[in-house]
Coordinates of C-alpha atoms in Angstrom, one line a residue:
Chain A
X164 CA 0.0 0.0 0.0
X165 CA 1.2 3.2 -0.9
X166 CA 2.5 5.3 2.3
X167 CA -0.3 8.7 1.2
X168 CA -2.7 6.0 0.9
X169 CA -2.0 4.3 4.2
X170 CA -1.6 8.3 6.1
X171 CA -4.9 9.0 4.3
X172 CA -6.5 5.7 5.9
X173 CA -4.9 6.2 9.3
X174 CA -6.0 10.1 9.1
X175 CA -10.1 9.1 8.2
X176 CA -10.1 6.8 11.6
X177 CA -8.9 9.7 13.4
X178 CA -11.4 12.0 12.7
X179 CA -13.6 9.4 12.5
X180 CA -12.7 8.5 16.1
X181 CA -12.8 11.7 17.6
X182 CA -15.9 13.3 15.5
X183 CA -18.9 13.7 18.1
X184 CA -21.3 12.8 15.8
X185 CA -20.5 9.5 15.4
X186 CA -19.7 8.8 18.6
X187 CA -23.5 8.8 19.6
X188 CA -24.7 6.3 21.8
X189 CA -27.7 4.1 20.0
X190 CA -30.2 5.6 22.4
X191 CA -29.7 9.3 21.5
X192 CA -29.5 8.3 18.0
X193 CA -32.9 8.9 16.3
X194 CA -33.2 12.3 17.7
X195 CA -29.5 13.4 16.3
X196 CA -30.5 11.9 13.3
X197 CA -33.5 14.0 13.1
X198 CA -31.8 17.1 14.1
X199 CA -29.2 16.4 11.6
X200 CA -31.8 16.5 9.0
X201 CA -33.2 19.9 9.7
X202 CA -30.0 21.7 9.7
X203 CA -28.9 23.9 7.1
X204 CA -25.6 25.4 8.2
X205 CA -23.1 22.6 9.1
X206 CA -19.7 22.6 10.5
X207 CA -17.2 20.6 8.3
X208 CA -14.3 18.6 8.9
X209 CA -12.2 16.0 6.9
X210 CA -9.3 15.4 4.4
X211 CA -8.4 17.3 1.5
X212 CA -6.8 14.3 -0.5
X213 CA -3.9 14.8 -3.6
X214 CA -2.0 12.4 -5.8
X215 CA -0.4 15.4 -7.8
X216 CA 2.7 17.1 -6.6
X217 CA 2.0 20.9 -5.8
X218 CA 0.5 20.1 -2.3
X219 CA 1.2 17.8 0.9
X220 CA -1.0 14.6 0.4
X221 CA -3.3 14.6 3.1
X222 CA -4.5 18.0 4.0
X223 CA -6.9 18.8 6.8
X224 CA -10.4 20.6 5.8
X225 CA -12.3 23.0 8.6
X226 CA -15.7 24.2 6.7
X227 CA -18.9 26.2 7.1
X228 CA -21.7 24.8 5.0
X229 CA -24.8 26.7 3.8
X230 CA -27.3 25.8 1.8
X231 CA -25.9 27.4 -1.6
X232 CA -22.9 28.1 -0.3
X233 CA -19.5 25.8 1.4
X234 CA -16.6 27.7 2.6
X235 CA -13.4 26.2 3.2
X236 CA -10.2 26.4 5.1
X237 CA -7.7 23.9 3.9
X238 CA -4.6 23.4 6.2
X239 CA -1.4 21.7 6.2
X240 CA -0.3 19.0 8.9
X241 CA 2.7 17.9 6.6
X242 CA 4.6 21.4 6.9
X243 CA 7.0 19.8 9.4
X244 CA 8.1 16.9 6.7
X245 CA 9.7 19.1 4.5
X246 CA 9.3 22.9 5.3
X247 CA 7.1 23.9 2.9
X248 CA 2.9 24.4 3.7
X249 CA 0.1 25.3 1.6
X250 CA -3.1 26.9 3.1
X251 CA -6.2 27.5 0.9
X252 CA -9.3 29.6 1.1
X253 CA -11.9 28.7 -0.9
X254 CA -15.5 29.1 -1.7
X255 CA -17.8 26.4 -3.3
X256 CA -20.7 27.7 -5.1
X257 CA -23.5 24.3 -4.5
X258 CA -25.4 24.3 -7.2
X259 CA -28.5 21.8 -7.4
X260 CA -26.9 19.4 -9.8
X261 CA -24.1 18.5 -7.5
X262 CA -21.7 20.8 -9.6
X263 CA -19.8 23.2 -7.2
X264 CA -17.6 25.7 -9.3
X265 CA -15.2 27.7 -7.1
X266 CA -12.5 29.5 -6.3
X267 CA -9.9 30.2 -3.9
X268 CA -6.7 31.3 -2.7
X269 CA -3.7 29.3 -1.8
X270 CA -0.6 30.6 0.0
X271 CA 2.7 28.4 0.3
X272 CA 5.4 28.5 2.1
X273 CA 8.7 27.3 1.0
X274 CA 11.6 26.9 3.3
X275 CA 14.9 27.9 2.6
X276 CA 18.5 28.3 4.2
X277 CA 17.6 31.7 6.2
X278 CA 14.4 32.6 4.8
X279 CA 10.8 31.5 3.7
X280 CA 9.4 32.3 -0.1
X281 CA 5.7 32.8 -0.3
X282 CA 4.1 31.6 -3.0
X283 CA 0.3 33.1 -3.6
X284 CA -2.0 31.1 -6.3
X285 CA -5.0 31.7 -7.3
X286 CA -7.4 28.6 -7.4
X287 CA -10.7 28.1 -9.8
X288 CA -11.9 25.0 -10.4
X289 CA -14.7 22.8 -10.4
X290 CA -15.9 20.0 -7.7
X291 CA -18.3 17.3 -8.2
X292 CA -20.8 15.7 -5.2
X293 CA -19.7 11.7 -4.4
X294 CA -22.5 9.9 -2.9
X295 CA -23.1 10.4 0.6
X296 CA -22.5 8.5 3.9
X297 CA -24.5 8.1 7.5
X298 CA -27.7 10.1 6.6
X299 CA -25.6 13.2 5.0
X300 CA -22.4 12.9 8.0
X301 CA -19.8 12.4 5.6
X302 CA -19.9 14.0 2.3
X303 CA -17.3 13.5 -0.5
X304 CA -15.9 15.8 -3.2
X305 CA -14.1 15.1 -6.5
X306 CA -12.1 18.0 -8.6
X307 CA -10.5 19.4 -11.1
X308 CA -8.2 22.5 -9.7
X309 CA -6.6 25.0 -11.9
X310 CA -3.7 26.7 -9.6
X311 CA -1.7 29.6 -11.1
X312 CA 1.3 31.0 -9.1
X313 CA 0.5 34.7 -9.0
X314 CA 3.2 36.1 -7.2
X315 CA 6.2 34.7 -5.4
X316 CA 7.8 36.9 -2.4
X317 CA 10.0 37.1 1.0
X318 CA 13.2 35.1 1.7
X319 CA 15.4 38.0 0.7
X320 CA 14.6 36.8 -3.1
X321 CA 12.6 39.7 -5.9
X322 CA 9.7 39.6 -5.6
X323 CA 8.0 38.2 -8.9
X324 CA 4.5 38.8 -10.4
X325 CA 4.0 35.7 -13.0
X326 CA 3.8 37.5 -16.5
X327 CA 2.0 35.8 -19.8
X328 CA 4.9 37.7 -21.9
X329 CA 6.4 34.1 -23.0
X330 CA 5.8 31.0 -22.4
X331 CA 8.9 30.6 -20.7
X332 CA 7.3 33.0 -18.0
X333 CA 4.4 31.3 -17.1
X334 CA 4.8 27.5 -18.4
X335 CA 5.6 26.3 -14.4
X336 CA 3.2 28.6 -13.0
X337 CA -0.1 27.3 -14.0
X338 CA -0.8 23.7 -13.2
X339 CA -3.7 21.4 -12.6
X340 CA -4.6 18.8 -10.3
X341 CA -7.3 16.5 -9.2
X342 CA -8.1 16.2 -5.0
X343 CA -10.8 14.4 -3.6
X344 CA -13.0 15.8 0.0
X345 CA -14.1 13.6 2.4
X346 CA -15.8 16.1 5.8
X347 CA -17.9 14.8 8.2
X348 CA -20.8 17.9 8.3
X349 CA -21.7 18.4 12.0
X350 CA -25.0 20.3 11.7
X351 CA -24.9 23.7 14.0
X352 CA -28.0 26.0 12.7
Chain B
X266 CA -16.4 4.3 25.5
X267 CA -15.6 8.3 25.3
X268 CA -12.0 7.5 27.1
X269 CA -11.4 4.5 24.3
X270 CA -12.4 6.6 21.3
X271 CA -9.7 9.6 22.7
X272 CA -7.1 6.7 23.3
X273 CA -7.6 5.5 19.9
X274 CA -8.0 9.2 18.4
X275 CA -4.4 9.9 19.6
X276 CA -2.8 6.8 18.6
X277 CA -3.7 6.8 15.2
X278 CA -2.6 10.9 15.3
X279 CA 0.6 10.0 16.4
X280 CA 1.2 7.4 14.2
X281 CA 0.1 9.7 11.3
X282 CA 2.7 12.2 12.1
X283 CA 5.4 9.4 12.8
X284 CA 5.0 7.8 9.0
X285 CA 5.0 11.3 7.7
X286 CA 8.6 11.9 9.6
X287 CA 11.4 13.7 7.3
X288 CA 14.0 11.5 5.8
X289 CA 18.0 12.0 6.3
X290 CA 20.2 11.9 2.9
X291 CA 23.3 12.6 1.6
X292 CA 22.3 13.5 -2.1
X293 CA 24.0 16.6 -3.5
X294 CA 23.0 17.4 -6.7
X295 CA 25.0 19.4 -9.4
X296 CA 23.3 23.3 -9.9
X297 CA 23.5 24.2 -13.8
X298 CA 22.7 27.7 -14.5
X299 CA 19.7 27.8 -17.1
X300 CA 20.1 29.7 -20.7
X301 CA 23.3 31.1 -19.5
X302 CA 20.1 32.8 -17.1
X303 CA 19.8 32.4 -13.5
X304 CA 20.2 35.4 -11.5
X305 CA 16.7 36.4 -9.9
X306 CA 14.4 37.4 -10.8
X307 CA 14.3 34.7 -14.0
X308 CA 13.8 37.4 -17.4
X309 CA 13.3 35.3 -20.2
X310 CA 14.2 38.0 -22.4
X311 CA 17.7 38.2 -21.1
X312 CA 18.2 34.6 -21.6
X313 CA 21.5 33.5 -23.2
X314 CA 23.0 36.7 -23.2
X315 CA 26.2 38.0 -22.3
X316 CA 25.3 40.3 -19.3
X317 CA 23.5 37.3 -17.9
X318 CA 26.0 35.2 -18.4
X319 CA 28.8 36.9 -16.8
X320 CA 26.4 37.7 -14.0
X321 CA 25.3 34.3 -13.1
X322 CA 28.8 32.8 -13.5
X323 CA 29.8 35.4 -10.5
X324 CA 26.6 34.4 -8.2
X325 CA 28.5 33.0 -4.7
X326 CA 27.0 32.9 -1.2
X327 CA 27.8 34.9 1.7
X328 CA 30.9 32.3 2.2
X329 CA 32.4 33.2 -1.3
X330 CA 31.1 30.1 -2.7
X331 CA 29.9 29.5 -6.2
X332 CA 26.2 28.6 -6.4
X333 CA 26.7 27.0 -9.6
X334 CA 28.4 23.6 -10.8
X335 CA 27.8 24.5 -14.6
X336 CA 26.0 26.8 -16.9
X337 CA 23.4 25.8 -20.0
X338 CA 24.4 27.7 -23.5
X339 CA 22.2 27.5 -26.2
X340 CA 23.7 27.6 -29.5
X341 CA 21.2 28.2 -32.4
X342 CA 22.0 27.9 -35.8
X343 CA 20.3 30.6 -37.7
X344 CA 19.3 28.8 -41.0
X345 CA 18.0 32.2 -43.1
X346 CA 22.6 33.4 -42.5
X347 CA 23.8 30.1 -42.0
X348 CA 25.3 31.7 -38.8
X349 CA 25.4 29.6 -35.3
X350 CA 24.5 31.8 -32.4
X351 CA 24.3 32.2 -28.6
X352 CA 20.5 32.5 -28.3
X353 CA 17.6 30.9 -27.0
X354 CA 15.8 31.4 -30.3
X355 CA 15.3 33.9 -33.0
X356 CA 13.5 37.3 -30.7
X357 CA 17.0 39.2 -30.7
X358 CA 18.6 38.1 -33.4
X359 CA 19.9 41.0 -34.4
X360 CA 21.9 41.6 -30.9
X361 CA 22.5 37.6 -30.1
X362 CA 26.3 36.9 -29.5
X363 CA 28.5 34.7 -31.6
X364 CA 29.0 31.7 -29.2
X365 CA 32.5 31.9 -29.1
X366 CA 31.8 35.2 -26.8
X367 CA 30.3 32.7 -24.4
X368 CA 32.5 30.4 -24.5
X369 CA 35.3 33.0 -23.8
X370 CA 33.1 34.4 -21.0
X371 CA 33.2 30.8 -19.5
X372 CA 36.7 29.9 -20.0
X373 CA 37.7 33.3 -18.4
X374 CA 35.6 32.9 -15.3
X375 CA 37.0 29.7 -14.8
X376 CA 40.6 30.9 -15.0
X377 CA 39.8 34.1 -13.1
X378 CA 38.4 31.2 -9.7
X379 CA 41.5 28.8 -10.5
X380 CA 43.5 32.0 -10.0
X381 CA 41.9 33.1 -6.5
X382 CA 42.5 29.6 -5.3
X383 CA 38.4 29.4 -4.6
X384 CA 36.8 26.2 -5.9
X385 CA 35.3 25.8 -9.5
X386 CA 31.9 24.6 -8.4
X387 CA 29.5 24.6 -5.8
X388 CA 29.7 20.9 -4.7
X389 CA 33.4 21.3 -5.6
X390 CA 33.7 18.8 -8.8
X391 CA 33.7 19.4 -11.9
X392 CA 32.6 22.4 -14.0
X393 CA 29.7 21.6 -16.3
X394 CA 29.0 23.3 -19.5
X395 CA 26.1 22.3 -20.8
X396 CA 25.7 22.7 -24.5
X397 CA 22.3 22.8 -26.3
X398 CA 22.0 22.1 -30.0
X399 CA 18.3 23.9 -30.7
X400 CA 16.7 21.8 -33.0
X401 CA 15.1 24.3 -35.2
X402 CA 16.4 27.0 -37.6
X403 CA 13.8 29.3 -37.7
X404 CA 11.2 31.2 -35.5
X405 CA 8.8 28.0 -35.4
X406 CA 10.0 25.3 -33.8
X407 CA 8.5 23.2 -36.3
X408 CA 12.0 24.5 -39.1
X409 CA 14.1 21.6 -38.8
X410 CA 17.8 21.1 -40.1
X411 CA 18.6 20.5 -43.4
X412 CA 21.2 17.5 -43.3
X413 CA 23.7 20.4 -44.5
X414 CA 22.3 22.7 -42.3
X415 CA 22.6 19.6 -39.3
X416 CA 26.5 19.1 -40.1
X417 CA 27.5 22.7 -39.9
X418 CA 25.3 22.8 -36.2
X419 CA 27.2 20.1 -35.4
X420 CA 30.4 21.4 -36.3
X421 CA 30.0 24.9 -34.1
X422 CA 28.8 22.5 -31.4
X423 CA 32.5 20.7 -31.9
X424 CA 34.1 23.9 -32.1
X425 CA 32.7 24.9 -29.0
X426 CA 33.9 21.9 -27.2
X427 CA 37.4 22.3 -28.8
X428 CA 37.6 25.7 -27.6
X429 CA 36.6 24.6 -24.1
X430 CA 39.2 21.6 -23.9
X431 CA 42.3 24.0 -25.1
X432 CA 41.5 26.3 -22.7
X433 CA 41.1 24.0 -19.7
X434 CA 44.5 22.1 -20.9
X435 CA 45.9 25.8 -20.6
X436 CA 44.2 26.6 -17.2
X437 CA 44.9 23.4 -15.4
X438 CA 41.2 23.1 -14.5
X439 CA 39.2 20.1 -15.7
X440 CA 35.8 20.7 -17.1
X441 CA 32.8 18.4 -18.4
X442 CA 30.9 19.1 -21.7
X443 CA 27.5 18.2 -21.9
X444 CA 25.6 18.3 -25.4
X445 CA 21.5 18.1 -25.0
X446 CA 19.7 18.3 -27.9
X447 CA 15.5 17.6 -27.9
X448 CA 16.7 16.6 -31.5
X449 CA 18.9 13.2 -31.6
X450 CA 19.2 13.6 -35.5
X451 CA 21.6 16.4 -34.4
X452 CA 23.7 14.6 -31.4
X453 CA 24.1 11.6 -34.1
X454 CA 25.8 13.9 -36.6
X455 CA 27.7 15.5 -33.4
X456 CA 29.1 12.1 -32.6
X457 CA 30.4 11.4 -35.8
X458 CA 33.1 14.0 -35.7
X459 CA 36.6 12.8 -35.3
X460 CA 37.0 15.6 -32.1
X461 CA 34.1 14.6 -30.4
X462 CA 34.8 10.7 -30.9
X463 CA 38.3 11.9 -29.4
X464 CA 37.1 13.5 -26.6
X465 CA 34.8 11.0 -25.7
X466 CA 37.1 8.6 -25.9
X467 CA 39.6 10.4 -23.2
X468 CA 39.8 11.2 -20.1
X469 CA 40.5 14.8 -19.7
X470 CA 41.0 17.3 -19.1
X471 CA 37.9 17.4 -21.3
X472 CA 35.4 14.8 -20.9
X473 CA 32.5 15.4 -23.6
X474 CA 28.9 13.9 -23.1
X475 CA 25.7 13.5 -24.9
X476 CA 22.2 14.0 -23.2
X477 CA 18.8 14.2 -24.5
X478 CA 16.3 16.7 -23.5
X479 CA 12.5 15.9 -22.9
X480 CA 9.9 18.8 -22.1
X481 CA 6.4 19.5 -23.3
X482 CA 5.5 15.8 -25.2
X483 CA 4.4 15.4 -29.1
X484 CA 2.1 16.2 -30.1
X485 CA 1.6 19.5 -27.5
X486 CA 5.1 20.6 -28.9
X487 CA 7.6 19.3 -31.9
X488 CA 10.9 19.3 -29.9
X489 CA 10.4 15.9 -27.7
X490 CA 11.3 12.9 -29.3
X491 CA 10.1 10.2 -27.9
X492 CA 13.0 8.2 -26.3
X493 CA 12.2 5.0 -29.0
X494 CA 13.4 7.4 -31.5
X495 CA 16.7 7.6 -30.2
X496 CA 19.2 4.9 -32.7
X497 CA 20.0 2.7 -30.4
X498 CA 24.1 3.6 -31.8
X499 CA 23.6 7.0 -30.1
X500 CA 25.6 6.7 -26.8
X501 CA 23.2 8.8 -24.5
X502 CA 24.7 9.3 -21.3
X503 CA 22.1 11.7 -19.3
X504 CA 18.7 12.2 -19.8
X505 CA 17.3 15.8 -18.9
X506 CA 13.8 16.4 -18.3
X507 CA 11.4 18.8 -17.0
X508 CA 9.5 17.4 -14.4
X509 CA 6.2 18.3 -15.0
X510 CA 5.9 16.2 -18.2
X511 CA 8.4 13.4 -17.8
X512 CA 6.3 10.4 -17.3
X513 CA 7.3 7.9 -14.9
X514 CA 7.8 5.4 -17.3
X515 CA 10.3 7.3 -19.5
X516 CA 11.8 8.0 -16.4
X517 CA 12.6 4.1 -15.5
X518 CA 13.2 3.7 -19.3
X519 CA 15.9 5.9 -19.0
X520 CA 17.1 4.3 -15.5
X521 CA 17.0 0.9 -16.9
X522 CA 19.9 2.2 -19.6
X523 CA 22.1 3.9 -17.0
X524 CA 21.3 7.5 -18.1
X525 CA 22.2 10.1 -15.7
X526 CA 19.0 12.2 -14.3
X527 CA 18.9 16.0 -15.0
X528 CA 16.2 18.0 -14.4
X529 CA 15.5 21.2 -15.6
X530 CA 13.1 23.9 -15.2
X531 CA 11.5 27.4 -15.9
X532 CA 11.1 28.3 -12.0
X533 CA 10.7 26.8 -8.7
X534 CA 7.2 25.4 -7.9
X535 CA 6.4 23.4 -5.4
X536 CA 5.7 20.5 -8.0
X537 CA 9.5 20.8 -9.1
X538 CA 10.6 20.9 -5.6
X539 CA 8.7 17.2 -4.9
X540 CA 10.0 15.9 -8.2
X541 CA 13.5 16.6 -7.3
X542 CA 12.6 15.1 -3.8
X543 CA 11.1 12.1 -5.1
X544 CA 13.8 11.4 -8.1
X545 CA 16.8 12.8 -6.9
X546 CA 18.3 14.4 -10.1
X547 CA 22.5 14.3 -10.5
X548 CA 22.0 17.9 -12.0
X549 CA 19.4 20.7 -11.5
X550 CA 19.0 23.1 -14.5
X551 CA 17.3 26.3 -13.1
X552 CA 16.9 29.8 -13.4
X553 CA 16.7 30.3 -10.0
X554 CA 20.3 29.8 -8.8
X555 CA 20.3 31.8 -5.4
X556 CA 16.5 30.1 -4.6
X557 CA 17.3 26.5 -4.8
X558 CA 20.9 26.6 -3.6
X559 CA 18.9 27.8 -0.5
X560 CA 16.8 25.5 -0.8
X561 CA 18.7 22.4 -1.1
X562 CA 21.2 23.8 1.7
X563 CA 17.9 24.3 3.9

């Protein structure tokens, strides 16, 4: 088994473990479950999951649900492995047919000898609703993510603005990538 | 129950963070200066010139250090004046450089650290100079050699080399020279001159190399040939790649025939950075010299 696969696994069973809303006892079960089902506003929390290269694996997903709308805070447990971090802010747009467009921001961090680079991307892309689990608890995402490198700055280095002058310029600076969301949705309101 | 699920909650946390622990190596890879180009911030439009040139070749750290173990020239053979320049491609044609210029920039640079006692290179080896036959004539990449037009590319490509190994049997410095071409048509005709079969065949103070280069893959762009295009009597000795497009499987192809790794790139992402992590590259082509020298020394 692949090691991101295995972290990923390991990672699920955590939250999984330590999310309150499954942790119900059967008695106090049919009236969560019918609470659950009159929320609208939900607390989110899960795993932001990457086979491509520009991010950490296994990222860690805090979200605020609305009806139309799903707000996002991606953040980075893997920072320590290699001193670089990637933190995204993004905003789902929920429409009916389980297509959520979006877009966000992402700011790395890249670690060098005596400094850190920042690296700011803009993110617009386009997720896709997976099936859901335990009456609506765990919801998954699919995606396609356009990132482009907007600016890089800090670590005593110029700053640079990316620039669509020649190909040269820009060619390493946009990228795609596919991620998949698992979040357990704790209702709230 | 609630103290179990906490128990279990924490174990599997710490385990998580234990199997994502950093890993200790002793890989050092080679810097090589891109297009003659890798002072920041990266300007294309200064690549392969002479300014940039003689800048980058003087980039040390605060220790007096040089931050490079070789610089990329790209020599260009201008098919419309059957000229062979020092240029990334045809934009500034009218101010490009003969390539002897860079070569004497080079060879001076390298006699100018031998005299100050300091060492050649960054990891304190030998200097690379890679060479890069362009493989089109024209301003689309599409304008391939003629076959007379191929032998007088490879011949400036010989007489770069030549120049190079005269003037590190003068300085007393050894030096390595890499030809890349994306085009293997040309590295074939390169390898048939009597020079080059010398130098290839010796062991200094000039050692000459051939490597082929791999980027954006046919048919999203006409330079990469796939590597089952390559004659098998070609004698590739490194393979150099941009990370983003290399597929895995050219990469093990390449592995499985004992080419050398290089990777080379436009500017540091974070998907270069993992690629060099994951593959471990002998050489880094960048134009980012001062950024991932810090980085790889972090």
């Amino acid at each position: 088994m692949k090691p991101s696969i295995t972290l990923a696994a390991l990672t699920l069973l955590t939250l999984s473990a330590a999310t309150p809303a499954l942790a119900m006892t059967p008695e106090a079960a049919p009236d969560q479950e019918t609470e659950q089902a009159e929320k609208t506003h939900f607390l989110e929390l899960g795993l932001n999951l990457r086979t491509d290269l520009g991010v950490h694996p296994i990222r860690l997903n805090v979200g605020w649900r609305m009806p139309w709308l799903d707000v996002a805070l991606t953040l980075d447990p893997m920072f320590w492995t290699d001193g670089q971090s990637s933190t995204d802010l993004a905003a789902f747009w929920l429409l009916d047919s389980g297509v959520h467009p979006y877009a966000g921001w992402r700011v790395t961090t890249i670690g060098l000898r005596d400094g850190t680079q920042l690296q700011q991307n803009l993110l617009l892309g386009v997720g896709m609703e997976l099936p859901t689990f335990f009456d609506g608890l765990l919801r998954g995402q699919w995606g396609l993510e356009l990132a482009v490198t907007a600016v890089k700055s800090g670590g005593g280095l110029p700053t640079e603005v990316v620039s669509f002058g020649s190909a040269r310029s820009y060619l390493d600076l946009v990228n795609f990538a596919m991620f998949a969301r698992f979040d357990f949705n704790i209702g709230m309101l | 129950m609630t103290h179990t699920r906490t128990t279990i909650a924490l174990a599997l946390g710490a385990l998580t963070l234990t199997a994502c622990g950093p890993s200790d190596s002793e890989w050092s890879p080679k810097v090589i200066c891109h297009n003659a180009n890798c002072v920041e911030p990266a300007t294309p439009k200064e690549d392969d010139t002479l300014p940039a040139l003689t800048e980058s070749l003087a980039l040390v750290d605060s220790d007096g250090r040089s931050l490079l173990d070789g610089v990329e020239i790209d020599t260009f053979w201008y098919g419309e004046e059957d000229r062979c320049l020092f240029a990334h491609d045809l934009e500034s044609v009218d101010t490009a450089d003969p390539i002897d210029d860079a070569v004497a920039a080079i060879t001076d640079h390298l006699d100018a650290r031998q005299a100050a006692g300091g060492d050649l290179t960054r990891t304190g080896g030998t200097f690379e100079v890679y060479v890069e036959l362009k493989g089109h004539v024209g301003p689309a990449k599409s304008e391939k050699h003629t076959p007379a037009q191929r032998v007088s590319h490879a011949e400036c490509g010989r007489d770069v080399a030549v120049a190079l190994r005269d003037a590190a049997t003068a300085g007393g410095w050894p030096i390595e020279v890499l030809f890349t071409s994306f085009d293997p048509d040309l590295l074939v005709e390169l390898d048939a001159l009597q020079d080059i079969k010398d130098m290839r065949a010796s062991d200094g103070p000039a050692v000459v190399k051939l490597g082929i280069l791999q980027g954006v893959p046919s048919p999203l762009d006409s330079q990469s040939e796939p590597l089952s295009n390559i004659p098998p009597s070609l004698d590739i000795d490194v393979i150099s790649t941009h990370p983003h497009w290399a597929r895995h499987a050219s990469l093990e192809a390449a592995g499985s025939k004992d080419w050398s790794l290089s990777i080379w790139m436009f500017t540091i992402v974070p998907e270069t950075l993992d690629a060099i992590t994951r593959y471990q590259p002998d050489a880094i082509t960048t134009s980012e010299a001062n950024a991932l020298t810090r980085w790889l020394d972090r």
